[in-house]
CSV table of C-alpha atoms in Angstrom, one decimal:
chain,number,residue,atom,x,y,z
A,30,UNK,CA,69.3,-11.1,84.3
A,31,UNK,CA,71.1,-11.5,80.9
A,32,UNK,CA,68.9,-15.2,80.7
A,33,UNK,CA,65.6,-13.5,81.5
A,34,UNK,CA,66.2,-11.0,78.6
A,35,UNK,CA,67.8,-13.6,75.9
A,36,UNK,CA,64.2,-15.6,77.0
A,37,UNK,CA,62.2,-12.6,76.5
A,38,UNK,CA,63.6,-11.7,73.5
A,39,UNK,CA,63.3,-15.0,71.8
A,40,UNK,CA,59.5,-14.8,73.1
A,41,UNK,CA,59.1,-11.9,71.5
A,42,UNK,CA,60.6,-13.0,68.2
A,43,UNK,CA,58.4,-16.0,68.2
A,44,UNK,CA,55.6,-14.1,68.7
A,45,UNK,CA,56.5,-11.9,65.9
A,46,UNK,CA,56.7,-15.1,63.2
A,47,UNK,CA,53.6,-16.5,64.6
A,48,UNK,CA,52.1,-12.9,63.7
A,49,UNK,CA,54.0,-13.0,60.4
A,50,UNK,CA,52.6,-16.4,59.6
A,51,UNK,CA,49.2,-15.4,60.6
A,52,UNK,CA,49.7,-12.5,58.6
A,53,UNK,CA,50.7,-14.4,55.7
A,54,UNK,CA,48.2,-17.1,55.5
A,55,UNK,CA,45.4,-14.6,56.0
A,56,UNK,CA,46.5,-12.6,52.7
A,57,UNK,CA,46.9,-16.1,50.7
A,58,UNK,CA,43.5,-17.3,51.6
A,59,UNK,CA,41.9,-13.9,50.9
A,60,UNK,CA,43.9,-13.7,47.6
A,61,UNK,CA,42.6,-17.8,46.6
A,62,UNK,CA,39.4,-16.6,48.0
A,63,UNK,CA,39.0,-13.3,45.8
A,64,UNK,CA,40.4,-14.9,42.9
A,65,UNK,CA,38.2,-18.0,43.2
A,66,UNK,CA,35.1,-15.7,42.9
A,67,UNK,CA,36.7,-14.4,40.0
A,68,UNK,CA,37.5,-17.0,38.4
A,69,UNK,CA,34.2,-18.3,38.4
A,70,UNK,CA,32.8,-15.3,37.2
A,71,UNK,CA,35.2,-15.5,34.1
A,72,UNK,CA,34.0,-18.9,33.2
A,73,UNK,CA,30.7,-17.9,33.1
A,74,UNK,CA,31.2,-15.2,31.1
A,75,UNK,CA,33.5,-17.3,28.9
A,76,UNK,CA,31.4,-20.5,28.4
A,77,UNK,CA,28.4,-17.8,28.0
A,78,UNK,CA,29.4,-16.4,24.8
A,79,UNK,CA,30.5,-19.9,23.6
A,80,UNK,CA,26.4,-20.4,24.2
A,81,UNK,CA,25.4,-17.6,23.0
A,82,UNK,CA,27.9,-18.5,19.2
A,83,UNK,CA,26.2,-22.0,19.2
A,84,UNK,CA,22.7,-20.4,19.4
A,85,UNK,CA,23.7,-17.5,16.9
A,86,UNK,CA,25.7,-20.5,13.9
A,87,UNK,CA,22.1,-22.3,13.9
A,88,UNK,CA,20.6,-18.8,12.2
A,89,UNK,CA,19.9,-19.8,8.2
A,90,UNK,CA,19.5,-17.1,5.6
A,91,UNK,CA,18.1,-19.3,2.7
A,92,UNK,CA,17.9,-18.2,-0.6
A,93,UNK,CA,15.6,-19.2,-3.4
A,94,UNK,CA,16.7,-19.5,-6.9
A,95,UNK,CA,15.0,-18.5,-9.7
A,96,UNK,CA,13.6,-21.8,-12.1
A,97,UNK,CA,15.8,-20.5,-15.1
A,98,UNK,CA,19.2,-20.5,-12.8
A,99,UNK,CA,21.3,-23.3,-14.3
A,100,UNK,CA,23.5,-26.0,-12.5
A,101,UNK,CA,26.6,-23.6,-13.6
A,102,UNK,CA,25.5,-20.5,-12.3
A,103,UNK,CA,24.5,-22.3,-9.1
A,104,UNK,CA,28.1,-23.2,-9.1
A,105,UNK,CA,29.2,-20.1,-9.2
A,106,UNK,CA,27.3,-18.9,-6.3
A,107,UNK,CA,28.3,-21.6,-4.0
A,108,UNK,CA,32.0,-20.8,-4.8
A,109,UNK,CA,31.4,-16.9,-4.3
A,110,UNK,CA,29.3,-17.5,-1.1
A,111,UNK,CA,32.3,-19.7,0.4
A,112,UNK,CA,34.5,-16.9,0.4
A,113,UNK,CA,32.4,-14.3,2.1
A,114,UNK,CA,33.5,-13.4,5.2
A,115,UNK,CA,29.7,-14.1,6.8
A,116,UNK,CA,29.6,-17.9,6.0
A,117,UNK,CA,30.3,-20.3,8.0
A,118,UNK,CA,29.3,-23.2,5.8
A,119,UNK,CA,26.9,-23.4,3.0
A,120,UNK,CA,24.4,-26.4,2.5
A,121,UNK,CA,22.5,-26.5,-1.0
A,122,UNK,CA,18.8,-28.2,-1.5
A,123,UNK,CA,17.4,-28.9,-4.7
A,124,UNK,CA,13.5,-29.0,-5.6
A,125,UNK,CA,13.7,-32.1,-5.7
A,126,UNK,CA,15.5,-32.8,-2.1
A,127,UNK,CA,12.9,-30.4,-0.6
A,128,UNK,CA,9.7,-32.0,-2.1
A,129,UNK,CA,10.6,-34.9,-0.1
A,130,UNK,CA,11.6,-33.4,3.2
A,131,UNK,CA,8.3,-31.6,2.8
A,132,UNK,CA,6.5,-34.9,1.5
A,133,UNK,CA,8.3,-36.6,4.9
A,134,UNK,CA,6.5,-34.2,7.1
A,135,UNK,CA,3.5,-33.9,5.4
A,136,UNK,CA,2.5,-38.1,5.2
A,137,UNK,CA,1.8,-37.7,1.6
A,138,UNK,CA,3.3,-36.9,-2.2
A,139,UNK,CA,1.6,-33.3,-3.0
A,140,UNK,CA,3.6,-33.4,-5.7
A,141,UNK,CA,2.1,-36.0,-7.3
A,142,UNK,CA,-1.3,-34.6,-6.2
A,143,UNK,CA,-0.7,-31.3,-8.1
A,144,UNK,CA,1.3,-32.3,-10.2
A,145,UNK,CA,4.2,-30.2,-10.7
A,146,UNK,CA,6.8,-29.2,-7.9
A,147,UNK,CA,5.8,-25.9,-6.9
A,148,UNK,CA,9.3,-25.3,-4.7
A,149,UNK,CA,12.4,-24.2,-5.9
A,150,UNK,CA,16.5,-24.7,-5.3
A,151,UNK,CA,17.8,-22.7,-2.6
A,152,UNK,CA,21.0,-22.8,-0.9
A,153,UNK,CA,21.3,-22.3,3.4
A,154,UNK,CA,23.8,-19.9,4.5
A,155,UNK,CA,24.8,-20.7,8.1
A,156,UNK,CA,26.6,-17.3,9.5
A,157,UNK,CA,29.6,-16.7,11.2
A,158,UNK,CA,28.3,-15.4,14.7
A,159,UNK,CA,29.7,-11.9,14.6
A,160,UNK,CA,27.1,-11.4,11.9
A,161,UNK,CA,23.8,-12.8,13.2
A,162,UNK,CA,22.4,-9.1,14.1
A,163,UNK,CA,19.6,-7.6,13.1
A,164,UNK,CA,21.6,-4.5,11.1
A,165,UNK,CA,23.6,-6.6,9.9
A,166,UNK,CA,21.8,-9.6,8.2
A,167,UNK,CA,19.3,-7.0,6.9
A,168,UNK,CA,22.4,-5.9,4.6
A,169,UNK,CA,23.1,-9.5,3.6
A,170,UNK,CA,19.4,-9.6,2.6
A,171,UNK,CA,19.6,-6.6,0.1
A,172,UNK,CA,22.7,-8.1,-1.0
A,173,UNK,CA,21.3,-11.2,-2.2
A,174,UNK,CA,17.8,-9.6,-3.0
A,175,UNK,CA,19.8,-7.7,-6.1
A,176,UNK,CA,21.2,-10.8,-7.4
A,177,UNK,CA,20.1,-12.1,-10.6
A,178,UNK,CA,20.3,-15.5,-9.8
A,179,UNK,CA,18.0,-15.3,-6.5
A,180,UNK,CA,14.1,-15.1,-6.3
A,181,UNK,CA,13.8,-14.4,-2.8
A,182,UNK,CA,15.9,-14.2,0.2
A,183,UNK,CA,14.2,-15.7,3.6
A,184,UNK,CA,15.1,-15.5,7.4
A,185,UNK,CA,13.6,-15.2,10.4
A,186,UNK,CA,13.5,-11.5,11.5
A,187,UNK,CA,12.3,-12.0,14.8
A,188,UNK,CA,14.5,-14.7,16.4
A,189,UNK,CA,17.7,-12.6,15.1
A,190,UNK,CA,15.9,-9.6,17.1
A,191,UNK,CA,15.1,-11.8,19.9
A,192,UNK,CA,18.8,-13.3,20.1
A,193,UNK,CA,20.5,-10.2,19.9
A,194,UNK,CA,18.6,-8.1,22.4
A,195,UNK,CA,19.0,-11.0,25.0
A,196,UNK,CA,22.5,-11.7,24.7
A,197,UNK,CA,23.2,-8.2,25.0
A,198,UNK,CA,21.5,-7.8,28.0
A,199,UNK,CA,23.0,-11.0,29.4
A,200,UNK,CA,26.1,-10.0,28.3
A,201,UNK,CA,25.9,-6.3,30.1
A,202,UNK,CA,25.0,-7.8,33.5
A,203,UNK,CA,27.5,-10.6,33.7
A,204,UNK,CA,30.2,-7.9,32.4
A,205,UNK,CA,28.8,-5.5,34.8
A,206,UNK,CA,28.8,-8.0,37.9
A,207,UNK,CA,32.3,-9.4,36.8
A,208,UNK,CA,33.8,-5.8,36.9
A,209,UNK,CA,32.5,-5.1,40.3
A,210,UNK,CA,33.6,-8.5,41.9
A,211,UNK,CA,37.2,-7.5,39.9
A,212,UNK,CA,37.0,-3.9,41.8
A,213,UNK,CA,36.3,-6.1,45.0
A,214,UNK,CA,39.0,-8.8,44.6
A,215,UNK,CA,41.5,-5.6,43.7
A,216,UNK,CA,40.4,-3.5,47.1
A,217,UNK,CA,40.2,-7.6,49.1
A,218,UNK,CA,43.7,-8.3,47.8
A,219,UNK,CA,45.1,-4.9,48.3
A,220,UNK,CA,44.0,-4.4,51.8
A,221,UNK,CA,45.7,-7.9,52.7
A,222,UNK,CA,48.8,-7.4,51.4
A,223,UNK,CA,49.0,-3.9,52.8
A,224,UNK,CA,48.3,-5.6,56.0
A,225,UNK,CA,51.8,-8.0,55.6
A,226,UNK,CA,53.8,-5.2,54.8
A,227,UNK,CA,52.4,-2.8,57.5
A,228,UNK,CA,53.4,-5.6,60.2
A,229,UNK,CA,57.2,-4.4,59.4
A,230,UNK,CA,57.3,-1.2,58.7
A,231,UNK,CA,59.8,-0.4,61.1
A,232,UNK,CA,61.9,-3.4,59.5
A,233,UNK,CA,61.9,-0.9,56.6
A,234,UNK,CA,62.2,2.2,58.3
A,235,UNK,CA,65.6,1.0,59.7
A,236,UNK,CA,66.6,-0.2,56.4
A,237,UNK,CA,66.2,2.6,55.1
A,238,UNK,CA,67.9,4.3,58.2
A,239,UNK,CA,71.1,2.5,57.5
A,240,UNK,CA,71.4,3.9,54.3
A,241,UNK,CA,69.5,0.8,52.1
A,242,UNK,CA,67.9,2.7,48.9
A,243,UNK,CA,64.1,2.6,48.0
A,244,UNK,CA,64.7,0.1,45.6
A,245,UNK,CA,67.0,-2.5,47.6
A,246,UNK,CA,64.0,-2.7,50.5
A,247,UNK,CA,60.9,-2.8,47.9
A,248,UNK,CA,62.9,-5.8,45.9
A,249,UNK,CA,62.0,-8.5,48.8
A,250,UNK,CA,58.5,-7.4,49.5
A,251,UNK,CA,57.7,-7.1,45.9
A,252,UNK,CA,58.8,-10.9,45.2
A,253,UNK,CA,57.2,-11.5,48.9
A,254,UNK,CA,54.1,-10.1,48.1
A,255,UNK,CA,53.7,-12.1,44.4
A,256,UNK,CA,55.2,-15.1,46.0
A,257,UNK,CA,51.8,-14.8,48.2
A,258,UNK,CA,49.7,-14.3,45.4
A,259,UNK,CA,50.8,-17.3,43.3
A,260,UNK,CA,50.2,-19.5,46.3
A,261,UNK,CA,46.6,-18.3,46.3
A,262,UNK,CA,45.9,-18.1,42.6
A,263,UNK,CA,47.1,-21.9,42.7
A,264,UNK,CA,44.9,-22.4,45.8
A,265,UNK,CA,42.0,-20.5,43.9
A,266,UNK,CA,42.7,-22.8,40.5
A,267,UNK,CA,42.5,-26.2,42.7
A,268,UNK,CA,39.1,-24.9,43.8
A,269,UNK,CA,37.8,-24.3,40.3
A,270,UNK,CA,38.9,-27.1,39.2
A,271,UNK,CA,37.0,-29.3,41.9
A,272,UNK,CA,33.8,-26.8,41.1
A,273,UNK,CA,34.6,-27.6,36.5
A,274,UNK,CA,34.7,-31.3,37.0
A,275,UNK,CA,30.9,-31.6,39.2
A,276,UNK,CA,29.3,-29.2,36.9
A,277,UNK,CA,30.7,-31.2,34.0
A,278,UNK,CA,30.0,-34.2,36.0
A,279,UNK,CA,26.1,-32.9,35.9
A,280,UNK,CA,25.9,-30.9,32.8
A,281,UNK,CA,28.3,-32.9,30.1
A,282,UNK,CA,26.8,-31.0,28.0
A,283,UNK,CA,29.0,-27.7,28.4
A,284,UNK,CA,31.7,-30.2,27.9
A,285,UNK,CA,33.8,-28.1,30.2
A,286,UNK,CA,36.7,-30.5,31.0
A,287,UNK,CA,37.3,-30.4,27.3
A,288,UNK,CA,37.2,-27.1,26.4
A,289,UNK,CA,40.9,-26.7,26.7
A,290,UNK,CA,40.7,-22.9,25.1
A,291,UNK,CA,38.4,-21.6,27.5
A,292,UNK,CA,40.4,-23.2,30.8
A,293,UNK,CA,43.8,-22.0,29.3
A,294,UNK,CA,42.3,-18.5,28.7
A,295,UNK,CA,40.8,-18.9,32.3
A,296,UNK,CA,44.1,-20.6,34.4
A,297,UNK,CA,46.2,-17.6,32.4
A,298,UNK,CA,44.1,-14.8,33.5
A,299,UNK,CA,43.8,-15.6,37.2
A,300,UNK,CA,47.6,-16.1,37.2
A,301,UNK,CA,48.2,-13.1,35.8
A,302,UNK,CA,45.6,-10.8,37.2
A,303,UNK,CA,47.2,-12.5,41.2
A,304,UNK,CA,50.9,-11.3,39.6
A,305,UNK,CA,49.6,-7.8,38.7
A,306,UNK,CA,47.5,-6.8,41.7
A,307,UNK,CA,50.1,-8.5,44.1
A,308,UNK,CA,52.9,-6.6,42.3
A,309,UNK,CA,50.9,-3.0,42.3
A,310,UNK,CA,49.8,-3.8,46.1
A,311,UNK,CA,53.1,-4.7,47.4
A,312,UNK,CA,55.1,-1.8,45.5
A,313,UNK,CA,52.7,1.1,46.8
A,314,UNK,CA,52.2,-0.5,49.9
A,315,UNK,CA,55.7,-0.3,50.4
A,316,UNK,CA,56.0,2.8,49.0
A,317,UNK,CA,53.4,4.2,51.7
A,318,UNK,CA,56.0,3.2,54.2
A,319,UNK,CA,59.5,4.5,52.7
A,320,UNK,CA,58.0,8.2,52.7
A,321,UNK,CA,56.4,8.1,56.1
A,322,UNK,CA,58.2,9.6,58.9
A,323,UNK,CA,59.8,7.6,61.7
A,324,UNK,CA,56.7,9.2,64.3
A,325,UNK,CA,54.3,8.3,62.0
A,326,UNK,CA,54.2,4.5,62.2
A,327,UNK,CA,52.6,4.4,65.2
A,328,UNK,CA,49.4,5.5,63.9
């Protein structure tokens, strides 16, 4: 009798780490899985404002100087423009310099076929991309229109409109669609661990039984639970970087094997966002638990 209940027992128990392992490796593949879609989300957003910056540091505001501006005063203005907080770099053009890019394109010296040089010095600001907006560039222009020195300021109006209202709608959707996927991955990752800690709730009920205070039984699930969640986020990582290194393989352009900011920034976040949820699942999971009654975990 004793041998038929020792070999049931020890049944039992192995069928209750066979659950546990199930249970386990279901919650690490949904957390690698969640965080994976995540993840890839976040690059995409990431490498999509790095796009959008290129696009926005190739806007010019040029301005033309007066004839009667001399080689000091030009001077001057380079040095002043250098230190505004909109320039990115600064690339002067004489009359001279422009006659023959124009003369280049054109097949033929109009200068010498008017002759004088109608054109006149300018200098290229190339912006900073925080100020490539349509508001904002306009008060750049009046700036420079008052100047002295300057004739006339020139940009082009309608790309700047076109840029902005673009990125900002590509910008909403991917922030929009990256916040839902987050609320999924948070409700995915939640429900899974939830599901680990249910499968032994009467492990802590009798803890707590025995006398073992809220704090003693949540300490093991809690490291448990983000234990769990590092496994997946390394799981999830692994994948991304198998899915970084064929798109770069295809599109070297993006140079995303490179872009070392952009994969710290990304690595960091799903690391920390797997510690966080797994933390806030396990604790109130297990919190759940401690304050049930001992007839209300059968249901």
């Amino acid at each position: 009798m004793r041998t038929l209940i020792n070999f049931m027992s020890s049944k039992f128990d192995s069928y209750q780490k066979r659950r546990l392992r199930s249970s386990y490796f279901s919650v690490v593949i949904s957390i690698a899985l969640v965080l994976f879609m995540v993840g890839f989300l976040g690059l995409v957003l990431l490498k999509s404002t790095q796009v959008a910056n290129h696009f926005k540091e190739e806007v010019v505001i040029t301005l033309f100087l007066k004839n009667d501006t001399s080689k000091e005063q030009i001077e001057n203005l380079r040095t002043s423009l250098l230190k505004e907080l909109f320039t990115r770099k600064i690339i002067y053009i004489s009359k001279g310099d422009a006659a023959k890019f124009y003369a280049e394109d054109l097949g033929e010296d109009f200068v010498n076929y008017l002759g004088t040089n109608p054109l006149k010095n300018s200098i290229d600001i190339y912006l900073n991309p925080g100020f490539v907006t349509p508001e904002k560039m306009q008060e750049i222009s009046d700036k420079f229109n008052k100047n002295s020195f300057v004739f006339e300021v020139s940009y082009d109006k309608p790309l700047v409109t076109f840029l902005t209202q673009n990125i900002q709608k590509v910008s909403f959707w991917l922030f929009a669609i990256s916040s839902f996927f987050g609320l999924v991955a948070l409700i995915l990752i939640n429900s899974s661990i939830r599901l680990s800690v249910y499968s032994k709730r009467f492990n802590i009920k009798t803890m707590q039984m025995v006398g073992a205070t809220k704090g003693f039984i949540r300490k093991p699930f809690i490291w448990s639970g983000v234990r769990l969640g590092f496994i997946g986020a390394i799981i999830s990582l692994a994948g991304l970087a198998a899915v970084i290194y064929y798109i770069d393989q295809k599109i070297p352009t993006l140079q995303l094997v490179t872009d070392y900011v952009t994969l710290a920034y990304l690595g960091g976040g799903i690391l920390l966002i797997a510690f966080i949820i797994s933390w806030l699942s396990t604790f109130f999971a297990t919190q759940r638990f401690l304050n049930l009654q001992t007839d209300e975990l059968y249901y």
